[in-house]
Amino acid sequence: MIKALIIDDELSTLQVLRILIEKFVPEIGEVTLALGGPEGLEKIRSTAPDLVFLDIEMPELDGIDMMESFRDRG
């Protein structure tokens, strides 16, 4: 079972993407949502997802900055 995390600053986008994944990608068994970058970072640490759907343009902490924070981890 694949665990996925969706990070976006728009609730409607989170909900639509979750519905599409649940309907068309049965291999993804668990879908977690995070509203915005700070919550996304916390959920990455707490849920250890296999797959992350990440919005690039978000206030506070955008997707590029989030990815940069993980660059040196290996």
PDB file of N, CA and C in Angstrom:
ATOM      1  N   MET A   1       0.839  -1.187   0.000  1.00  0.00           N
ATOM      2  CA  MET A   1       0.000   0.000   0.000  1.00  0.00           C
ATOM      3  C   MET A   1       0.880   1.246   0.000  1.00  0.00           C
ATOM      4  N   ILE A   2       0.584   2.159  -0.885  1.00  0.00           N
ATOM      5  CA  ILE A   2       1.313   3.423  -0.992  1.00  0.00           C
ATOM      6  C   ILE A   2       0.608   4.467  -0.125  1.00  0.00           C
ATOM      7  N   LYS A   3       1.412   5.210   0.656  1.00  0.00           N
ATOM      8  CA  LYS A   3       0.890   6.321   1.453  1.00  0.00           C
ATOM      9  C   LYS A   3       1.231   7.618   0.730  1.00  0.00           C
ATOM     10  N   ALA A   4       0.215   8.452   0.499  1.00  0.00           N
ATOM     11  CA  ALA A   4       0.420   9.713  -0.201  1.00  0.00           C
ATOM     12  C   ALA A   4       0.045  10.886   0.689  1.00  0.00           C
ATOM     13  N   LEU A   5       0.713  11.998   0.441  1.00  0.00           N
ATOM     14  CA  LEU A   5       0.427  13.252   1.124  1.00  0.00           C
ATOM     15  C   LEU A   5       0.212  14.315   0.060  1.00  0.00           C
ATOM     16  N   ILE A   6      -0.876  15.060   0.176  1.00  0.00           N
ATOM     17  CA  ILE A   6      -1.160  16.163  -0.744  1.00  0.00           C
ATOM     18  C   ILE A   6      -0.996  17.454   0.039  1.00  0.00           C
ATOM     19  N   ILE A   7      -0.158  18.364  -0.468  1.00  0.00           N
ATOM     20  CA  ILE A   7       0.091  19.642   0.193  1.00  0.00           C
ATOM     21  C   ILE A   7      -0.314  20.761  -0.760  1.00  0.00           C
ATOM     22  N   ASP A   8      -1.244  21.585  -0.321  1.00  0.00           N
ATOM     23  CA  ASP A   8      -1.715  22.710  -1.132  1.00  0.00           C
ATOM     24  C   ASP A   8      -2.310  23.750  -0.188  1.00  0.00           C
ATOM     25  N   ASP A   9      -2.365  24.992  -0.646  1.00  0.00           N
ATOM     26  CA  ASP A   9      -2.937  26.047   0.185  1.00  0.00           C
ATOM     27  C   ASP A   9      -4.412  26.292  -0.124  1.00  0.00           C
ATOM     28  N   GLU A  10      -4.989  25.520  -1.036  1.00  0.00           N
ATOM     29  CA  GLU A  10      -6.404  25.657  -1.376  1.00  0.00           C
ATOM     30  C   GLU A  10      -7.139  24.369  -1.016  1.00  0.00           C
ATOM     31  N   LEU A  11      -8.089  24.473  -0.112  1.00  0.00           N
ATOM     32  CA  LEU A  11      -8.820  23.305   0.376  1.00  0.00           C
ATOM     33  C   LEU A  11      -9.536  22.566  -0.752  1.00  0.00           C
ATOM     34  N   SER A  12     -10.122  23.311  -1.689  1.00  0.00           N
ATOM     35  CA  SER A  12     -10.851  22.656  -2.784  1.00  0.00           C
ATOM     36  C   SER A  12      -9.919  21.805  -3.642  1.00  0.00           C
ATOM     37  N   THR A  13      -8.701  22.260  -3.858  1.00  0.00           N
ATOM     38  CA  THR A  13      -7.728  21.483  -4.628  1.00  0.00           C
ATOM     39  C   THR A  13      -7.369  20.205  -3.887  1.00  0.00           C
ATOM     40  N   LEU A  14      -7.161  20.297  -2.593  1.00  0.00           N
ATOM     41  CA  LEU A  14      -6.861  19.107  -1.788  1.00  0.00           C
ATOM     42  C   LEU A  14      -7.976  18.075  -1.911  1.00  0.00           C
ATOM     43  N   GLN A  15      -9.205  18.534  -1.789  1.00  0.00           N
ATOM     44  CA  GLN A  15     -10.350  17.624  -1.814  1.00  0.00           C
ATOM     45  C   GLN A  15     -10.529  16.969  -3.183  1.00  0.00           C
ATOM     46  N   VAL A  16     -10.401  17.746  -4.257  1.00  0.00           N
ATOM     47  CA  VAL A  16     -10.565  17.197  -5.606  1.00  0.00           C
ATOM     48  C   VAL A  16      -9.475  16.181  -5.909  1.00  0.00           C
ATOM     49  N   LEU A  17      -8.237  16.511  -5.597  1.00  0.00           N
ATOM     50  CA  LEU A  17      -7.145  15.578  -5.869  1.00  0.00           C
ATOM     51  C   LEU A  17      -7.309  14.289  -5.071  1.00  0.00           C
ATOM     52  N   ARG A  18      -7.744  14.396  -3.822  1.00  0.00           N
ATOM     53  CA  ARG A  18      -7.988  13.195  -3.015  1.00  0.00           C
ATOM     54  C   ARG A  18      -9.056  12.309  -3.666  1.00  0.00           C
ATOM     55  N   ILE A  19     -10.139  12.910  -4.112  1.00  0.00           N
ATOM     56  CA  ILE A  19     -11.212  12.153  -4.767  1.00  0.00           C
ATOM     57  C   ILE A  19     -10.691  11.454  -6.026  1.00  0.00           C
ATOM     58  N   LEU A  20      -9.933  12.166  -6.836  1.00  0.00           N
ATOM     59  CA  LEU A  20      -9.390  11.579  -8.067  1.00  0.00           C
ATOM     60  C   LEU A  20      -8.441  10.419  -7.774  1.00  0.00           C
ATOM     61  N   ILE A  21      -7.592  10.585  -6.776  1.00  0.00           N
ATOM     62  CA  ILE A  21      -6.667   9.510  -6.409  1.00  0.00           C
ATOM     63  C   ILE A  21      -7.438   8.290  -5.919  1.00  0.00           C
ATOM     64  N   GLU A  22      -8.395   8.510  -5.028  1.00  0.00           N
ATOM     65  CA  GLU A  22      -9.166   7.385  -4.484  1.00  0.00           C
ATOM     66  C   GLU A  22      -9.953   6.652  -5.571  1.00  0.00           C
ATOM     67  N   LYS A  23     -10.415   7.376  -6.577  1.00  0.00           N
ATOM     68  CA  LYS A  23     -11.200   6.768  -7.644  1.00  0.00           C
ATOM     69  C   LYS A  23     -10.346   6.051  -8.685  1.00  0.00           C
ATOM     70  N   PHE A  24      -9.198   6.644  -9.051  1.00  0.00           N
ATOM     71  CA  PHE A  24      -8.441   6.146 -10.195  1.00  0.00           C
ATOM     72  C   PHE A  24      -7.104   5.486  -9.867  1.00  0.00           C
ATOM     73  N   VAL A  25      -6.639   5.582  -8.630  1.00  0.00           N
ATOM     74  CA  VAL A  25      -5.337   5.004  -8.277  1.00  0.00           C
ATOM     75  C   VAL A  25      -5.499   4.137  -7.030  1.00  0.00           C
ATOM     76  N   PRO A  26      -6.007   2.933  -7.187  1.00  0.00           N
ATOM     77  CA  PRO A  26      -6.257   2.078  -6.021  1.00  0.00           C
ATOM     78  C   PRO A  26      -4.975   1.642  -5.303  1.00  0.00           C
ATOM     79  N   GLU A  27      -3.837   1.756  -5.965  1.00  0.00           N
ATOM     80  CA  GLU A  27      -2.565   1.394  -5.324  1.00  0.00           C
ATOM     81  C   GLU A  27      -2.223   2.328  -4.164  1.00  0.00           C
ATOM     82  N   ILE A  28      -2.781   3.533  -4.202  1.00  0.00           N
ATOM     83  CA  ILE A  28      -2.583   4.477  -3.100  1.00  0.00           C
ATOM     84  C   ILE A  28      -3.678   4.205  -2.085  1.00  0.00           C
ATOM     85  N   GLY A  29      -3.302   3.609  -0.974  1.00  0.00           N
ATOM     86  CA  GLY A  29      -4.273   3.186   0.018  1.00  0.00           C
ATOM     87  C   GLY A  29      -4.565   4.196   1.096  1.00  0.00           C
ATOM     88  N   GLU A  30      -3.651   5.127   1.300  1.00  0.00           N
ATOM     89  CA  GLU A  30      -3.823   6.125   2.359  1.00  0.00           C
ATOM     90  C   GLU A  30      -3.480   7.493   1.793  1.00  0.00           C
ATOM     91  N   VAL A  31      -4.405   8.438   1.899  1.00  0.00           N
ATOM     92  CA  VAL A  31      -4.185   9.803   1.411  1.00  0.00           C
ATOM     93  C   VAL A  31      -4.352  10.759   2.585  1.00  0.00           C
ATOM     94  N   THR A  32      -3.297  11.508   2.883  1.00  0.00           N
ATOM     95  CA  THR A  32      -3.321  12.508   3.947  1.00  0.00           C
ATOM     96  C   THR A  32      -3.274  13.883   3.301  1.00  0.00           C
ATOM     97  N   LEU A  33      -3.950  14.850   3.897  1.00  0.00           N
ATOM     98  CA  LEU A  33      -3.994  16.214   3.365  1.00  0.00           C
ATOM     99  C   LEU A  33      -3.286  17.170   4.309  1.00  0.00           C
ATOM    100  N   ALA A  34      -2.637  18.178   3.724  1.00  0.00           N
ATOM    101  CA  ALA A  34      -2.012  19.237   4.511  1.00  0.00           C
ATOM    102  C   ALA A  34      -2.337  20.572   3.861  1.00  0.00           C
ATOM    103  N   LEU A  35      -2.873  21.492   4.638  1.00  0.00           N
ATOM    104  CA  LEU A  35      -3.251  22.797   4.139  1.00  0.00           C
ATOM    105  C   LEU A  35      -2.101  23.786   4.352  1.00  0.00           C
ATOM    106  N   GLY A  36      -1.261  23.913   3.341  1.00  0.00           N
ATOM    107  CA  GLY A  36      -0.139  24.851   3.391  1.00  0.00           C
ATOM    108  C   GLY A  36       1.186  24.200   3.740  1.00  0.00           C
ATOM    109  N   GLY A  37       2.253  24.961   3.494  1.00  0.00           N
ATOM    110  CA  GLY A  37       3.613  24.464   3.677  1.00  0.00           C
ATOM    111  C   GLY A  37       3.991  24.060   5.091  1.00  0.00           C
ATOM    112  N   PRO A  38       3.751  24.907   6.086  1.00  0.00           N
ATOM    113  CA  PRO A  38       4.124  24.517   7.448  1.00  0.00           C
ATOM    114  C   PRO A  38       3.441  23.224   7.915  1.00  0.00           C
ATOM    115  N   GLU A  39       2.146  23.099   7.635  1.00  0.00           N
ATOM    116  CA  GLU A  39       1.442  21.869   7.997  1.00  0.00           C
ATOM    117  C   GLU A  39       1.981  20.696   7.181  1.00  0.00           C
ATOM    118  N   GLY A  40       2.330  20.968   5.930  1.00  0.00           N
ATOM    119  CA  GLY A  40       2.897  19.929   5.077  1.00  0.00           C
ATOM    120  C   GLY A  40       4.192  19.370   5.627  1.00  0.00           C
ATOM    121  N   LEU A  41       5.084  20.246   6.071  1.00  0.00           N
ATOM    122  CA  LEU A  41       6.350  19.781   6.657  1.00  0.00           C
ATOM    123  C   LEU A  41       6.101  18.910   7.877  1.00  0.00           C
ATOM    124  N   GLU A  42       5.163  19.337   8.720  1.00  0.00           N
ATOM    125  CA  GLU A  42       4.843  18.558   9.924  1.00  0.00           C
ATOM    126  C   GLU A  42       4.291  17.183   9.543  1.00  0.00           C
ATOM    127  N   LYS A  43       3.434  17.140   8.533  1.00  0.00           N
ATOM    128  CA  LYS A  43       2.845  15.855   8.120  1.00  0.00           C
ATOM    129  C   LYS A  43       3.867  14.961   7.425  1.00  0.00           C
ATOM    130  N   ILE A  44       4.813  15.541   6.709  1.00  0.00           N
ATOM    131  CA  ILE A  44       5.883  14.721   6.129  1.00  0.00           C
ATOM    132  C   ILE A  44       6.643  14.020   7.241  1.00  0.00           C
ATOM    133  N   ARG A  45       6.965  14.755   8.276  1.00  0.00           N
ATOM    134  CA  ARG A  45       7.716  14.174   9.393  1.00  0.00           C
ATOM    135  C   ARG A  45       6.897  13.145  10.172  1.00  0.00           C
ATOM    136  N   SER A  46       5.602  13.416  10.345  1.00  0.00           N
ATOM    137  CA  SER A  46       4.796  12.526  11.187  1.00  0.00           C
ATOM    138  C   SER A  46       4.235  11.314  10.449  1.00  0.00           C
ATOM    139  N   THR A  47       4.028  11.396   9.132  1.00  0.00           N
ATOM    140  CA  THR A  47       3.417  10.280   8.413  1.00  0.00           C
ATOM    141  C   THR A  47       4.368   9.518   7.511  1.00  0.00           C
ATOM    142  N   ALA A  48       5.534  10.079   7.206  1.00  0.00           N
ATOM    143  CA  ALA A  48       6.524   9.443   6.320  1.00  0.00           C
ATOM    144  C   ALA A  48       5.873   8.891   5.046  1.00  0.00           C
ATOM    145  N   PRO A  49       5.300   9.777   4.209  1.00  0.00           N
ATOM    146  CA  PRO A  49       4.610   9.304   3.011  1.00  0.00           C
ATOM    147  C   PRO A  49       5.583   8.739   1.978  1.00  0.00           C
ATOM    148  N   ASP A  50       5.059   7.849   1.128  1.00  0.00           N
ATOM    149  CA  ASP A  50       5.836   7.315   0.014  1.00  0.00           C
ATOM    150  C   ASP A  50       5.814   8.271  -1.175  1.00  0.00           C
ATOM    151  N   LEU A  51       4.774   9.087  -1.260  1.00  0.00           N
ATOM    152  CA  LEU A  51       4.539   9.964  -2.405  1.00  0.00           C
ATOM    153  C   LEU A  51       3.968  11.280  -1.910  1.00  0.00           C
ATOM    154  N   VAL A  52       4.491  12.395  -2.439  1.00  0.00           N
ATOM    155  CA  VAL A  52       3.992  13.714  -2.044  1.00  0.00           C
ATOM    156  C   VAL A  52       3.569  14.480  -3.297  1.00  0.00           C
ATOM    157  N   PHE A  53       2.326  14.973  -3.273  1.00  0.00           N
ATOM    158  CA  PHE A  53       1.833  15.891  -4.297  1.00  0.00           C
ATOM    159  C   PHE A  53       1.975  17.277  -3.689  1.00  0.00           C
ATOM    160  N   LEU A  54       2.801  18.116  -4.292  1.00  0.00           N
ATOM    161  CA  LEU A  54       3.204  19.372  -3.657  1.00  0.00           C
ATOM    162  C   LEU A  54       2.929  20.559  -4.556  1.00  0.00           C
ATOM    163  N   ASP A  55       2.144  21.511  -4.049  1.00  0.00           N
ATOM    164  CA  ASP A  55       1.906  22.765  -4.755  1.00  0.00           C
ATOM    165  C   ASP A  55       3.196  23.586  -4.707  1.00  0.00           C
ATOM    166  N   ILE A  56       3.537  24.205  -5.815  1.00  0.00           N
ATOM    167  CA  ILE A  56       4.769  24.994  -5.874  1.00  0.00           C
ATOM    168  C   ILE A  56       4.556  26.398  -5.315  1.00  0.00           C
ATOM    169  N   GLU A  57       3.439  27.032  -5.661  1.00  0.00           N
ATOM    170  CA  GLU A  57       3.191  28.404  -5.226  1.00  0.00           C
ATOM    171  C   GLU A  57       2.220  28.430  -4.047  1.00  0.00           C
ATOM    172  N   MET A  58       2.773  28.675  -2.854  1.00  0.00           N
ATOM    173  CA  MET A  58       1.966  28.792  -1.637  1.00  0.00           C
ATOM    174  C   MET A  58       2.540  29.934  -0.799  1.00  0.00           C
ATOM    175  N   PRO A  59       1.689  30.626  -0.043  1.00  0.00           N
ATOM    176  CA  PRO A  59       2.203  31.654   0.861  1.00  0.00           C
ATOM    177  C   PRO A  59       2.939  30.997   2.031  1.00  0.00           C
ATOM    178  N   GLU A  60       3.675  31.775   2.756  1.00  0.00           N
ATOM    179  CA  GLU A  60       4.443  31.325   3.930  1.00  0.00           C
ATOM    180  C   GLU A  60       5.635  30.469   3.525  1.00  0.00           C
ATOM    181  N   LEU A  61       5.379  29.282   2.987  1.00  0.00           N
ATOM    182  CA  LEU A  61       6.444  28.343   2.634  1.00  0.00           C
ATOM    183  C   LEU A  61       6.035  27.661   1.341  1.00  0.00           C
ATOM    184  N   ASP A  62       6.734  27.985   0.242  1.00  0.00           N
ATOM    185  CA  ASP A  62       6.329  27.402  -1.032  1.00  0.00           C
ATOM    186  C   ASP A  62       6.976  26.034  -1.253  1.00  0.00           C
ATOM    187  N   GLY A  63       6.526  25.365  -2.279  1.00  0.00           N
ATOM    188  CA  GLY A  63       6.982  24.002  -2.555  1.00  0.00           C
ATOM    189  C   GLY A  63       8.473  23.897  -2.821  1.00  0.00           C
ATOM    190  N   ILE A  64       9.032  24.874  -3.507  1.00  0.00           N
ATOM    191  CA  ILE A  64      10.471  24.854  -3.796  1.00  0.00           C
ATOM    192  C   ILE A  64      11.268  24.939  -2.493  1.00  0.00           C
ATOM    193  N   ASP A  65      10.887  25.845  -1.612  1.00  0.00           N
ATOM    194  CA  ASP A  65      11.585  25.975  -0.329  1.00  0.00           C
ATOM    195  C   ASP A  65      11.430  24.703   0.512  1.00  0.00           C
ATOM    196  N   MET A  66      10.267  24.077   0.428  1.00  0.00           N
ATOM    197  CA  MET A  66      10.070  22.826   1.164  1.00  0.00           C
ATOM    198  C   MET A  66      11.037  21.760   0.659  1.00  0.00           C
ATOM    199  N   MET A  67      11.153  21.640  -0.647  1.00  0.00           N
ATOM    200  CA  MET A  67      12.057  20.629  -1.220  1.00  0.00           C
ATOM    201  C   MET A  67      13.514  20.942  -0.869  1.00  0.00           C
ATOM    202  N   GLU A  68      13.883  22.205  -0.885  1.00  0.00           N
ATOM    203  CA  GLU A  68      15.240  22.598  -0.523  1.00  0.00           C
ATOM    204  C   GLU A  68      15.576  22.186   0.905  1.00  0.00           C
ATOM    205  N   SER A  69      14.583  22.211   1.795  1.00  0.00           N
ATOM    206  CA  SER A  69      14.844  21.862   3.192  1.00  0.00           C
ATOM    207  C   SER A  69      15.194  20.364   3.346  1.00  0.00           C
ATOM    208  N   PHE A  70      14.853  19.557   2.342  1.00  0.00           N
ATOM    209  CA  PHE A  70      15.161  18.135   2.386  1.00  0.00           C
ATOM    210  C   PHE A  70      16.373  17.755   1.535  1.00  0.00           C
ATOM    211  N   ARG A  71      16.972  18.709   0.867  1.00  0.00           N
ATOM    212  CA  ARG A  71      18.067  18.448  -0.083  1.00  0.00           C
ATOM    213  C   ARG A  71      19.240  17.720   0.561  1.00  0.00           C
ATOM    214  N   ASP A  72      19.648  18.122   1.736  1.00  0.00           N
ATOM    215  CA  ASP A  72      20.839  17.558   2.361  1.00  0.00           C
ATOM    216  C   ASP A  72      20.570  16.287   3.161  1.00  0.00           C
ATOM    217  N   ARG A  73      19.328  15.857   3.190  1.00  0.00           N
ATOM    218  CA  ARG A  73      19.001  14.618   3.919  1.00  0.00           C
ATOM    219  C   ARG A  73      19.144  13.460   2.948  1.00  0.00           C
ATOM    220  N   GLY A  74      19.717  12.388   3.389  1.00  0.00           N
ATOM    221  CA  GLY A  74      19.898  11.279   2.465  1.00  0.00           C
ATOM    222  C   GLY A  74      19.639   9.993   2.999  1.00  0.00           C
TER     223      GLY A  74
END
